[in-house]
Short mmCIF file of C-alpha atoms (C1' of nucleotides) and ligand atoms in Angstrom, two decimals:
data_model
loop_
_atom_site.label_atom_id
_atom_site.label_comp_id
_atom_site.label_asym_id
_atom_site.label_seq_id
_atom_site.Cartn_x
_atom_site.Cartn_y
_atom_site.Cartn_z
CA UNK K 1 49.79 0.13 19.99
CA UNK K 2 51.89 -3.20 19.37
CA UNK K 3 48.84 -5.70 18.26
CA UNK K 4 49.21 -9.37 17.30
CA UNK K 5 49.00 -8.25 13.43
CA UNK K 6 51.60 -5.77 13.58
CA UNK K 7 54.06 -8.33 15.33
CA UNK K 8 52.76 -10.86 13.00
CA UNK K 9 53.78 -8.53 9.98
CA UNK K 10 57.32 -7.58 11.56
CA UNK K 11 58.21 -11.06 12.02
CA UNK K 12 57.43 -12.10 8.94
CA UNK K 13 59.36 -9.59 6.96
CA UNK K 14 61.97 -10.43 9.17
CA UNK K 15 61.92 -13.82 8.17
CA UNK K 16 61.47 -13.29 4.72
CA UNK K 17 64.60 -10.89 4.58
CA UNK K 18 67.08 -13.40 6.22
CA UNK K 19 67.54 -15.13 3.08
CA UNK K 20 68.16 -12.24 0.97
CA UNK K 21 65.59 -11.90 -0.79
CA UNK K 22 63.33 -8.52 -1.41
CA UNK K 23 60.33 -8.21 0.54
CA UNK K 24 57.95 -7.22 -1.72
CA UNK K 25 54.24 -6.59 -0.83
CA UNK K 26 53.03 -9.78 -2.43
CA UNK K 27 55.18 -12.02 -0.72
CA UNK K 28 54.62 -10.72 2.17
CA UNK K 29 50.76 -11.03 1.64
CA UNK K 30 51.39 -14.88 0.60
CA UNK K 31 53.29 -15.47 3.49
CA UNK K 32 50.46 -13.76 5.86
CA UNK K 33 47.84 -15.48 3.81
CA UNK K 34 46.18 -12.07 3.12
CA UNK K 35 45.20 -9.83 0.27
CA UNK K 36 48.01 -7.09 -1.26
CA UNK K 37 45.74 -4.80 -0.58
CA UNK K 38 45.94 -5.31 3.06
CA UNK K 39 49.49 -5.85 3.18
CA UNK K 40 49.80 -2.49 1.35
CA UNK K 41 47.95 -0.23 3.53
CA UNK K 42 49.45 -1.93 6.80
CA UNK K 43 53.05 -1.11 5.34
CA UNK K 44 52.26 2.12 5.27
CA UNK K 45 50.89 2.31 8.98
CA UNK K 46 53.91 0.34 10.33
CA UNK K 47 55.90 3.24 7.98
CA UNK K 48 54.25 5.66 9.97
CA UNK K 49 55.03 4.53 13.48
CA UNK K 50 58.69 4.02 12.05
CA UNK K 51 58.88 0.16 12.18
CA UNK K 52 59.43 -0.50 8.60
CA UNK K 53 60.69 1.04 5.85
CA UNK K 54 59.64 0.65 1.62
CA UNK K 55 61.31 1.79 -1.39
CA UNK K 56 61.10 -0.27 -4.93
CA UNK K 57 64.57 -0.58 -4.52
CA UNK K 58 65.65 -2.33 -1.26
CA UNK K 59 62.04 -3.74 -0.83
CA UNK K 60 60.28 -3.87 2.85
CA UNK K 61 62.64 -3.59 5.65
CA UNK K 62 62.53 -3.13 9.11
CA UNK K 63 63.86 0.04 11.29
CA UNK K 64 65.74 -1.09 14.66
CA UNK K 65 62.77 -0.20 16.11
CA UNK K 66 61.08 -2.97 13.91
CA UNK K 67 63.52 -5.66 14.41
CA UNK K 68 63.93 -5.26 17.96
CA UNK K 69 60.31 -5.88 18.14
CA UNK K 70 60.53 -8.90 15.42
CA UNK K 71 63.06 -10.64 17.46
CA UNK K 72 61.74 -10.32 20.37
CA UNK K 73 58.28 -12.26 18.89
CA UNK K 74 60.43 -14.42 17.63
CA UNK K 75 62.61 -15.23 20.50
CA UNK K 76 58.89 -16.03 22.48
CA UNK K 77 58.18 -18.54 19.68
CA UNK K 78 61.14 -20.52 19.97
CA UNK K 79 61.19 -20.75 23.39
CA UNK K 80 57.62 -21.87 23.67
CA UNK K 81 58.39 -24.57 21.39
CA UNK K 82 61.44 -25.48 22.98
CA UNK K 83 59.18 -25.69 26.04
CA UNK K 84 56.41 -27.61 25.18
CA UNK K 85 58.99 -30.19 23.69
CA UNK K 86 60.99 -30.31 26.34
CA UNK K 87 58.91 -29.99 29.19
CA UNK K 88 55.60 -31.61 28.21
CA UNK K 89 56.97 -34.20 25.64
CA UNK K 90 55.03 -32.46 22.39
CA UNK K 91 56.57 -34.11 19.36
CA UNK K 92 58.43 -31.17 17.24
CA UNK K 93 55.78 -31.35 14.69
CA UNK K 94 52.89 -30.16 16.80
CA UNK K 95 54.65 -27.87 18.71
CA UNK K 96 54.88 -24.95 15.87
CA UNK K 97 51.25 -23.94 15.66
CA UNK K 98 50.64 -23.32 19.16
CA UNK K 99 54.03 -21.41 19.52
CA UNK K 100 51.91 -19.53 16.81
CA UNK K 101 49.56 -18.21 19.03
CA UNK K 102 51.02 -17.78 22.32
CA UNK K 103 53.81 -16.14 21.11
CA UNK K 104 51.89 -12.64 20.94
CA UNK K 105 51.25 -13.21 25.14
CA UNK K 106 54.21 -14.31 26.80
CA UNK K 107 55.23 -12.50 29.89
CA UNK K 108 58.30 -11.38 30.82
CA UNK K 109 58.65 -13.70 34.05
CA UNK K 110 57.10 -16.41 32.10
CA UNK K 111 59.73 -15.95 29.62
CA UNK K 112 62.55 -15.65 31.55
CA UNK K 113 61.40 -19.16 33.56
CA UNK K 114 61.25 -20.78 30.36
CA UNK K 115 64.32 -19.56 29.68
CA UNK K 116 66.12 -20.66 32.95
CA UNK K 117 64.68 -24.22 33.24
CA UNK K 118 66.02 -24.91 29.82
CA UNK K 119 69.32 -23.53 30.77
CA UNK K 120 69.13 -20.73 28.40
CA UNK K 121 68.85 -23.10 25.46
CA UNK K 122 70.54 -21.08 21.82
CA UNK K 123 68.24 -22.94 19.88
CA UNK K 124 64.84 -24.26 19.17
CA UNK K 125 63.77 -27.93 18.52
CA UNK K 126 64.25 -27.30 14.70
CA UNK K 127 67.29 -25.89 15.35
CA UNK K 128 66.41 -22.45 14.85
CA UNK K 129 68.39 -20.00 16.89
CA UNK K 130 66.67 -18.53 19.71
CA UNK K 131 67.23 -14.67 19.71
CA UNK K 132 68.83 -13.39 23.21
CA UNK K 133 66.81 -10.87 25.52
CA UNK K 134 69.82 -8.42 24.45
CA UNK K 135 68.52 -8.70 20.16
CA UNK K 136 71.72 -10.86 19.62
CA UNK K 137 71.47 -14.06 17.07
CA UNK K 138 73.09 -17.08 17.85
CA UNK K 139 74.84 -18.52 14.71
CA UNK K 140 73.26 -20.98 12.39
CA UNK K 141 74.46 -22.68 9.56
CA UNK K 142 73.20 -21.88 5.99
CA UNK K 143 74.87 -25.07 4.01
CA UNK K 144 72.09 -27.19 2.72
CA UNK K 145 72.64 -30.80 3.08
CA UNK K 146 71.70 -31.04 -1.21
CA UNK K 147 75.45 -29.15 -1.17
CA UNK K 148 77.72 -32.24 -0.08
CA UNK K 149 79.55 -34.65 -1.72
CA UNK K 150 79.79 -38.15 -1.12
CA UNK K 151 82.09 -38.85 1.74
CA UNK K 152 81.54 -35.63 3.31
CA UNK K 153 80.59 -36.04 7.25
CA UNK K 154 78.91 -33.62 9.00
CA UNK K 155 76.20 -32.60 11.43
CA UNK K 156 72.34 -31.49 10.91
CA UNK K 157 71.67 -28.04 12.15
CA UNK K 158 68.81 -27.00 11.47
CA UNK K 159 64.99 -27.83 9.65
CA UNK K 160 64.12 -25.11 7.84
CA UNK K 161 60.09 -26.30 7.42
CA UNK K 162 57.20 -26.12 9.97
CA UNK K 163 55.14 -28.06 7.94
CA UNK K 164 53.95 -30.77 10.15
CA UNK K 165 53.83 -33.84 7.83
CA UNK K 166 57.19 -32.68 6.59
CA UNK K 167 58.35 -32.36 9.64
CA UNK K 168 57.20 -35.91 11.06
CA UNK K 169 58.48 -37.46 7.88
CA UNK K 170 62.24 -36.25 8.41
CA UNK K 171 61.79 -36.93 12.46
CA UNK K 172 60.48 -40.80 10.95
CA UNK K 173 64.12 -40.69 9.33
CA UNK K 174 66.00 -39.84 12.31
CA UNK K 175 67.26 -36.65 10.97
CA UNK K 176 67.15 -34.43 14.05
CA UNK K 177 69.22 -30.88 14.61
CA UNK K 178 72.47 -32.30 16.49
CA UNK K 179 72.33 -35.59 14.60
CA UNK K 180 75.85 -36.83 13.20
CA UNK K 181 75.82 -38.46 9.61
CA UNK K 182 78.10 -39.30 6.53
CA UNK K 183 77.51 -38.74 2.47
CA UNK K 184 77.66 -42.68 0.80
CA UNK K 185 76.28 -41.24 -2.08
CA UNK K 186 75.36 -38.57 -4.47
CA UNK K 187 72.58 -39.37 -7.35
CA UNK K 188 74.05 -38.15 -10.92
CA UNK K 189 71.66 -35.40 -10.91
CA UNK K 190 72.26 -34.78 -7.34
CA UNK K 191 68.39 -35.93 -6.83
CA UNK K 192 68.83 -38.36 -4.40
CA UNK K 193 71.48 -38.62 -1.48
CA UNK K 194 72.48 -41.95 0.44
CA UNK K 195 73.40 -40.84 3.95
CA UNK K 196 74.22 -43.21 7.07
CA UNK K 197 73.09 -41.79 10.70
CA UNK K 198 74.26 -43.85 13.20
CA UNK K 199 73.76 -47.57 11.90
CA UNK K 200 71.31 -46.44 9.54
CA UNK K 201 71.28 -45.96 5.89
CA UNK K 202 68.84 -43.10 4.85
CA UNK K 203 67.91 -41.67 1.51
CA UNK K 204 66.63 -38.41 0.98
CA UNK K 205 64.93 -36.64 -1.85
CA UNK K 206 66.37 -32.95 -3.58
CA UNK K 207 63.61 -31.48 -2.04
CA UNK K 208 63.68 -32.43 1.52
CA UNK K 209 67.59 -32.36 1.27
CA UNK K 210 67.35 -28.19 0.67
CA UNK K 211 65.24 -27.97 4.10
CA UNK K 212 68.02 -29.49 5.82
CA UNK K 213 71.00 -27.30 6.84
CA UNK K 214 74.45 -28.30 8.23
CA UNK K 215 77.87 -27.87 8.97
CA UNK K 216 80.24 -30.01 7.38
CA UNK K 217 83.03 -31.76 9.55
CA UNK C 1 32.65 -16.65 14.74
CA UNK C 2 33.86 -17.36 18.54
CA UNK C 3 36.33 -14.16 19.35
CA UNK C 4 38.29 -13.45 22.62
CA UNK C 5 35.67 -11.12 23.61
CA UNK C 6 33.07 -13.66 23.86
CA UNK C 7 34.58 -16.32 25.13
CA UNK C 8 35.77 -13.82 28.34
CA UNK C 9 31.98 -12.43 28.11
CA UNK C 10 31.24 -16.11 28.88
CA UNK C 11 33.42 -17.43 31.17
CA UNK C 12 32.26 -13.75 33.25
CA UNK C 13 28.62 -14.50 33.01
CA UNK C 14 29.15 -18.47 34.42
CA UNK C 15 31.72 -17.30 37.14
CA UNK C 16 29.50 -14.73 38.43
CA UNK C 17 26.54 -16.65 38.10
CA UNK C 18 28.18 -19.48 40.41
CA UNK C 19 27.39 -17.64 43.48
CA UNK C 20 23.89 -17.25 42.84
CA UNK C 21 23.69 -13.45 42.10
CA UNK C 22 22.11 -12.45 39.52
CA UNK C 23 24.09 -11.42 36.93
CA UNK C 24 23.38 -7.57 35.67
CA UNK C 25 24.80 -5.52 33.12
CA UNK C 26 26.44 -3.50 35.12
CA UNK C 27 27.98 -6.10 37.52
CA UNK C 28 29.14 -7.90 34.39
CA UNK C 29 30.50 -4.32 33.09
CA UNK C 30 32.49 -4.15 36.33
CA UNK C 31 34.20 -7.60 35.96
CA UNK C 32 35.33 -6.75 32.26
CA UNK C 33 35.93 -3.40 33.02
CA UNK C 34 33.98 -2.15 30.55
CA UNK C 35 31.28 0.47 30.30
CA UNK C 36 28.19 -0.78 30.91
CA UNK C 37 26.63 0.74 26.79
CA UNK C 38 29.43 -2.20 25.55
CA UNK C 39 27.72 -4.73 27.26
CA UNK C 40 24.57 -3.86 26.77
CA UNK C 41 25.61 -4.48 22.82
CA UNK C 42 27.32 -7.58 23.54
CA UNK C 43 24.66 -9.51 25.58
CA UNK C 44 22.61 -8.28 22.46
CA UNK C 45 24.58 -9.59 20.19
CA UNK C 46 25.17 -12.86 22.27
CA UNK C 47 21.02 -13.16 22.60
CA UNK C 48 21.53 -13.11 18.83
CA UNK C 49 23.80 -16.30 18.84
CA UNK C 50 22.06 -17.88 21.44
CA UNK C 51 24.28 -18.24 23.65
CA UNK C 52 22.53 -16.72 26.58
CA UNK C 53 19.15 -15.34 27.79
CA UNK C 54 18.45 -12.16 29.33
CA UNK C 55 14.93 -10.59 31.20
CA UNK C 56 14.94 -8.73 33.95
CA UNK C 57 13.85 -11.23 36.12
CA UNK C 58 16.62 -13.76 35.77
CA UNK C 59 19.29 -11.29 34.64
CA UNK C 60 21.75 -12.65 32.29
CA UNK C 61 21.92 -16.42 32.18
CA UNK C 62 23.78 -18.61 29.95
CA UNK C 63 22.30 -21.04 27.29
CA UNK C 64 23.57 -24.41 27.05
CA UNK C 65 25.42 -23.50 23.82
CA UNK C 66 27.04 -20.48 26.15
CA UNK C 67 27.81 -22.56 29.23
CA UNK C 68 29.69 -25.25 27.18
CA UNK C 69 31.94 -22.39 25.58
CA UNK C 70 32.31 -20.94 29.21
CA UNK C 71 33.49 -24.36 30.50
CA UNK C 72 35.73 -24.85 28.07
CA UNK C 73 37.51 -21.54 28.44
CA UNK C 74 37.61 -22.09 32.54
CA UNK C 75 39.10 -25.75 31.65
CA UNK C 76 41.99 -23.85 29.65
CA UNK C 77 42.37 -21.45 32.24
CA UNK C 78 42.90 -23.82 35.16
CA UNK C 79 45.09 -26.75 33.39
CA UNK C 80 46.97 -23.88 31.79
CA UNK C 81 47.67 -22.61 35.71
CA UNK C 82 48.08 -26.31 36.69
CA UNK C 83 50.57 -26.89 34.41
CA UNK C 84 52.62 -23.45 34.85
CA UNK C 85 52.81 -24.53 38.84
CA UNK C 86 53.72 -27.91 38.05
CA UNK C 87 55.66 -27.99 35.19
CA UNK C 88 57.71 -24.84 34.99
CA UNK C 89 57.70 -24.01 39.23
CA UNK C 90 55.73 -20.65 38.72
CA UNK C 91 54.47 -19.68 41.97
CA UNK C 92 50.86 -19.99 42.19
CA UNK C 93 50.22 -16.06 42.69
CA UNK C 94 51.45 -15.45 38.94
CA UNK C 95 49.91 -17.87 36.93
CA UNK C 96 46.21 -16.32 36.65
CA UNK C 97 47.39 -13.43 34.27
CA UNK C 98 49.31 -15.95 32.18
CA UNK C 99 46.33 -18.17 32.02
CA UNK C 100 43.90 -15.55 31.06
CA UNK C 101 45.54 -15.13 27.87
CA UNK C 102 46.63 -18.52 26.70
CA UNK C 103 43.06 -19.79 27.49
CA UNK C 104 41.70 -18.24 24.24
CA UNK C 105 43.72 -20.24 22.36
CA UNK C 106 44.64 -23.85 24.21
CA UNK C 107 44.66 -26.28 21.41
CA UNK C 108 42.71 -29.34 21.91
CA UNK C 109 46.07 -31.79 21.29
CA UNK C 110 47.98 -29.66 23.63
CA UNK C 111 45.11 -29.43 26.47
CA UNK C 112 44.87 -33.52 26.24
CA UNK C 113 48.98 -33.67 26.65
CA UNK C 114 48.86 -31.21 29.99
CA UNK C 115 45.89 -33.15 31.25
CA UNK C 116 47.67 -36.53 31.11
CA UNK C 117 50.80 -35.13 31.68
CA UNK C 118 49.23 -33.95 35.29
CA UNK C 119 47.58 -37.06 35.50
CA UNK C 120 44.42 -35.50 35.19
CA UNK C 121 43.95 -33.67 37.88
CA UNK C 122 40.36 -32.41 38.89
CA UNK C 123 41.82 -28.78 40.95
CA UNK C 124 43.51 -26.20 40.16
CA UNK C 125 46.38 -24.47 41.83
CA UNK C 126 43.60 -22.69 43.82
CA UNK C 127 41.67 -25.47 44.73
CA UNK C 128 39.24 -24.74 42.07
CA UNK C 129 37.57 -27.17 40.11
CA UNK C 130 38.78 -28.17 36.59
CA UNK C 131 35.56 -28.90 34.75
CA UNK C 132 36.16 -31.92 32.66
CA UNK C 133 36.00 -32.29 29.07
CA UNK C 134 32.14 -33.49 29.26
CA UNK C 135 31.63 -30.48 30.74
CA UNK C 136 31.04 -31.76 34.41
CA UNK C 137 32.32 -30.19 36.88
CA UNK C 138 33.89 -31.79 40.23
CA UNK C 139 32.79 -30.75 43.70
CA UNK C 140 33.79 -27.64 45.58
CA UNK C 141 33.29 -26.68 48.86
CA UNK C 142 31.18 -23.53 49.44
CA UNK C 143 32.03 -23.14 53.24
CA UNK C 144 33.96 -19.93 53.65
CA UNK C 145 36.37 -20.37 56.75
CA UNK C 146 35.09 -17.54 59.17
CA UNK C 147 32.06 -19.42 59.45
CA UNK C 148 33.48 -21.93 61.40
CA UNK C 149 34.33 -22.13 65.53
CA UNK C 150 36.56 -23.21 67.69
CA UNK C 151 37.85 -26.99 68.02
CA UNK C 152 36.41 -27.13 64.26
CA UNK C 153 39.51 -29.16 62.56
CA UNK C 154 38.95 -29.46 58.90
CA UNK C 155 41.15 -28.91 55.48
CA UNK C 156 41.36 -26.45 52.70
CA UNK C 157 40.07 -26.86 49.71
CA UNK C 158 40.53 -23.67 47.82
CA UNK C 159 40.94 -19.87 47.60
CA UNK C 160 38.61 -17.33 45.84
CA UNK C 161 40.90 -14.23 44.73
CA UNK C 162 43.21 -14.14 42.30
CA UNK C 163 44.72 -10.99 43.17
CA UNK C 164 48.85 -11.91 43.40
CA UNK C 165 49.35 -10.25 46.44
CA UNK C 166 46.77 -11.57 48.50
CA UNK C 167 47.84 -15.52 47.30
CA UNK C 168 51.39 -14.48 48.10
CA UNK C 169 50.21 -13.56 51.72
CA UNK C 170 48.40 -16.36 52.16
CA UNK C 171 51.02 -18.67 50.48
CA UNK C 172 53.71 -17.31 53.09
CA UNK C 173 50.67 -18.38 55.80
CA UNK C 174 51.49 -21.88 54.26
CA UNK C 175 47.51 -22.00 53.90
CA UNK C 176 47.27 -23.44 50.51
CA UNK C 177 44.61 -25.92 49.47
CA UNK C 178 44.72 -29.69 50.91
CA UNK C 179 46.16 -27.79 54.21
CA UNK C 180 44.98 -29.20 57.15
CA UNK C 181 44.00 -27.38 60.21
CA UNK C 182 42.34 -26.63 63.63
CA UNK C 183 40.72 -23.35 64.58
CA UNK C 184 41.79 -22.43 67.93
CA UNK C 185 39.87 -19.26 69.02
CA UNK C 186 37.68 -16.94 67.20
CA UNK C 187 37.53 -13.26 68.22
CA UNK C 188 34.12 -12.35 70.02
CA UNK C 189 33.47 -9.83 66.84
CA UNK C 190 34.44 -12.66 64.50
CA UNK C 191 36.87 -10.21 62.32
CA UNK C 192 40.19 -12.93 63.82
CA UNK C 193 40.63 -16.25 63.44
CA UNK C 194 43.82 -18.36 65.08
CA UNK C 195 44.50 -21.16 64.07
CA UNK C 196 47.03 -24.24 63.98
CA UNK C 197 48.30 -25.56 60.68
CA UNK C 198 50.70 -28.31 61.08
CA UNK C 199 53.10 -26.50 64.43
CA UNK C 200 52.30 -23.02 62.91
CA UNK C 201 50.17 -21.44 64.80
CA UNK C 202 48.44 -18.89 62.63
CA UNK C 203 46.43 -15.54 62.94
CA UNK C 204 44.20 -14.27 60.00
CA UNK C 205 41.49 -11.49 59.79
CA UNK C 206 38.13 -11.49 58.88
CA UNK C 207 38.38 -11.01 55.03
CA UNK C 208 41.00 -13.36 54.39
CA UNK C 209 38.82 -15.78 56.58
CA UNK C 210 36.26 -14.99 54.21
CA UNK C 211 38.29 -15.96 50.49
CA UNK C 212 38.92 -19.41 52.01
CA UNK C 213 36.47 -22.17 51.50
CA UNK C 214 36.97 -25.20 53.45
CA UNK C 215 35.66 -28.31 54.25
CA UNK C 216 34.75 -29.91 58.11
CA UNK C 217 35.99 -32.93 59.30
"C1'" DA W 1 56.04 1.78 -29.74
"C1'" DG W 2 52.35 -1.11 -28.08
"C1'" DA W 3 50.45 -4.90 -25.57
"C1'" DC W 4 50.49 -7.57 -21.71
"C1'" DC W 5 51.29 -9.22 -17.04
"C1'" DA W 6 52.60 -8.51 -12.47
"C1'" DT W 7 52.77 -5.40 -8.78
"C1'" DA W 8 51.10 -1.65 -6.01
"C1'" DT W 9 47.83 1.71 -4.58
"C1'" DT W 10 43.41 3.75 -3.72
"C1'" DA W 11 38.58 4.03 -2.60
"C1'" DG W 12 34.87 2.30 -0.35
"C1'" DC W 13 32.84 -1.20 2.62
"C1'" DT W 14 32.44 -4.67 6.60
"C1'" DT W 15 32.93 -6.55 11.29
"C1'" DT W 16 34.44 -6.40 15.97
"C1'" DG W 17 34.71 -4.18 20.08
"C1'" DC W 18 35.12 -0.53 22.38
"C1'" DC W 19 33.86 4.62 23.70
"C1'" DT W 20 30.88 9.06 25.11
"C1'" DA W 21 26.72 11.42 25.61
"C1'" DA W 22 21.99 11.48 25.83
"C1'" DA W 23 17.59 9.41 26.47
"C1'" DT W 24 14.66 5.97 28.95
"C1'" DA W 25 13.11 2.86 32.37
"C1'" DC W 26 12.88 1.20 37.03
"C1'" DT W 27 12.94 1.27 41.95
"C1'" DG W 28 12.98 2.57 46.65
"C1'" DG W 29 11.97 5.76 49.81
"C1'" DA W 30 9.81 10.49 51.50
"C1'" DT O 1 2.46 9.56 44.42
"C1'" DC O 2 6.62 11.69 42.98
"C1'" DC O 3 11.45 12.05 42.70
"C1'" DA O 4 16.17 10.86 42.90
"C1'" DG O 5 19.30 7.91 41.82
"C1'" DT O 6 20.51 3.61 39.38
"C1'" DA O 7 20.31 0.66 35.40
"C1'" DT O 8 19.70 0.10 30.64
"C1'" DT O 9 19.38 1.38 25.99
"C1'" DT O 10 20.24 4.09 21.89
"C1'" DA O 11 22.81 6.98 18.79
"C1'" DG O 12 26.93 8.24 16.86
"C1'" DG O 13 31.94 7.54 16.57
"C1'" DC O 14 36.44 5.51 16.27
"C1'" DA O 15 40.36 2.28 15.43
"C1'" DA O 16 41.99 -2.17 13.80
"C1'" DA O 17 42.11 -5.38 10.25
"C1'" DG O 18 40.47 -7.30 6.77
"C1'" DC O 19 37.92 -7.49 1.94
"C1'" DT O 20 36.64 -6.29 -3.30
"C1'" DA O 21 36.99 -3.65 -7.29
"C1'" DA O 22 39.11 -0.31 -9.81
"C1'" DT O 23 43.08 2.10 -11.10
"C1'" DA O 24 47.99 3.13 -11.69
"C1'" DT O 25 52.80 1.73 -12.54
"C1'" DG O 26 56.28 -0.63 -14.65
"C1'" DG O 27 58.81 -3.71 -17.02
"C1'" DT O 28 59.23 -7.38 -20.91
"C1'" DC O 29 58.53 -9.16 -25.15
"C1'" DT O 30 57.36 -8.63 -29.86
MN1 LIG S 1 51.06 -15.31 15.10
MN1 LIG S 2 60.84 -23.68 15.40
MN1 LIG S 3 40.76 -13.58 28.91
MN1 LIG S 4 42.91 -20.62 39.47
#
DNA sequence: AGACCATATTAGCTTTGCCTAAATACTGGA
DNA sequence: TCCAGTATTTAGGCAAAGCTAATATGGTCT
């Protein structure tokens, strides 16, 4: 009825949609590491049990029946990672691909005492906002660190990358959600940014720079 | 290569082996609740892996490929239970059906981290052995508490159901394992046992007796 | 318009893991 | 020995989830 693959598929194109972008079959299949083919004829399943919805137009989206289910995976995800970081000292790299595959088998109490002895925690250790039982999002910040200007203070957010190596590299840097810092400097083609976190001067890359997300102030 | 299905075949075939019963199709049918045609094609197809033998003589035994696999999975299970109890505070009756799923899929960074983290602990919740990651196994005691008579003082070592409402009962008893105790009468038809654990004094019936292995002394 | 490239769909096949129903094999007692 | 009941095997099917190969659709550029 609700198999791993099917959640696997609604979570995805709910993750894909977030940043506006069309979910279209083939990025969906990238993203699920799986031939179009697939993709295509498990679309039209979840269309069929009223989880999803296609047209050329707005692209794959998901029902309320879909996203309800989507969050829900999702909520189990973060809070597993939140857990094993918090309660068995996993560094935030690591912590992603086993989220991965509990996430499908989580049980309600389990869930709900993860929940509690974190003190019902809004986000995950990348920041991430940690759906509520009720399908409500907790806010997040979409400003991309790449956006500021020299001078401009401000606070990380969020990681938007699971990649582990990434991951590890920005964690090396001292760049974690939470973490206060100030612009010194903007490269001329905005390539390179000069930040100071705490004592600390840091330089960052364009590309890591876009997987960072903050509010500014 | 290595699916769910097999791995739970497995871990089946070693834990009712334990007890020295052979293991038949249809006893192993039972345990998976499965019909006994499915297993009849699995054991097959396990033959075909190698993983275990099968003649009517010995019934179903496992290989040394298949008993590896099945220790591993039971190591998952019971560090995964472990480390609900100690770590998140989940009573010991409502780990098992958490465990059975997240034992498929345990990685090996995150089953080293709960290992140290409990200091690498050789029982269970239950009392049951954790078998180590050389695939030994530590000791268990294999004498069931009805057999035992009056004056006997000994100490718990662990409980053989998994059912949540039966460890709840005996939970509330306070008769969980490293309990010490004296037996202070049996009934003449054996079928109740009274006995003191620390200034409880304590009454239990003949198949509760009968789940709880013990040692003398 | 025509050619080309990307995207989507369809058909047909495979593996896993289960099922039912029917056929066999085995075993213990009358 | 024979027979009933139990245990096992076989045959045939089904659903999930993927794959390849072939086809259809659709826009973009010339
Ligand atoms: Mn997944
Ligand atoms: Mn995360
Ligand atoms: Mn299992
Ligand atoms: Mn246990």
């Amino acid at each position: 009825m609700k198999t791993e693959a099917i959640e696997d598929y609604l979570k995805n194109i709910y993750l894909s949609g977030r940043s506006g972008t069309k979910v279209s079959l083939t990025l969906l299949a990238k993203k699920l590491e799986v031939k179009p083919a697939s993709v295509s004829g498990m679309i039209k399943r979840l269309e069929g049990m009223n989880l999803v919805k296609n047209s050329k137009k707005t692209g794959i989206i998901l029902t309320d029946a879909g996203e309800k289910i989507a969050l829900e995976v999702i909520r189990h995800h973060r809070l597993i990672e939140s857990f094993l970081v918090e309660a068995l000292g996993v560094p935030w790299n690591e912590v992603h691909e086993q989220a991965e595959k509990w996430e499908h088998m989580l049980s309600e109490k389990i869930e709900d005492r993860i929940d509690q002895m974190l003190g019902y925690p809004t986000h995950d250790p990348h920041g991430d906002p940690i759906p509520k039982r009720d399908g409500s999002v907790p806010e997040t910040s979409d400003t991309p660190l790449n956006t500021l200007k020299a001078g401009d203070v401000g606070k990380i957010e969020r990681i938007n990358d699971q990649n582990p190596e990434i991951l590890e590299y920005i964690g090396k840097l001292g760049l974690y959600p939470q973490t206060r810092f100030r612009i010194l400097e903007v490269g001329p083609l905005n390539d390179l940014i000069s930040l100071e976190v705490g004592d600390e001067k840091v330089q960052i890359g364009l590309e890591v720079a876009r997987r960072i997300f903050v509010t500014v102030g």
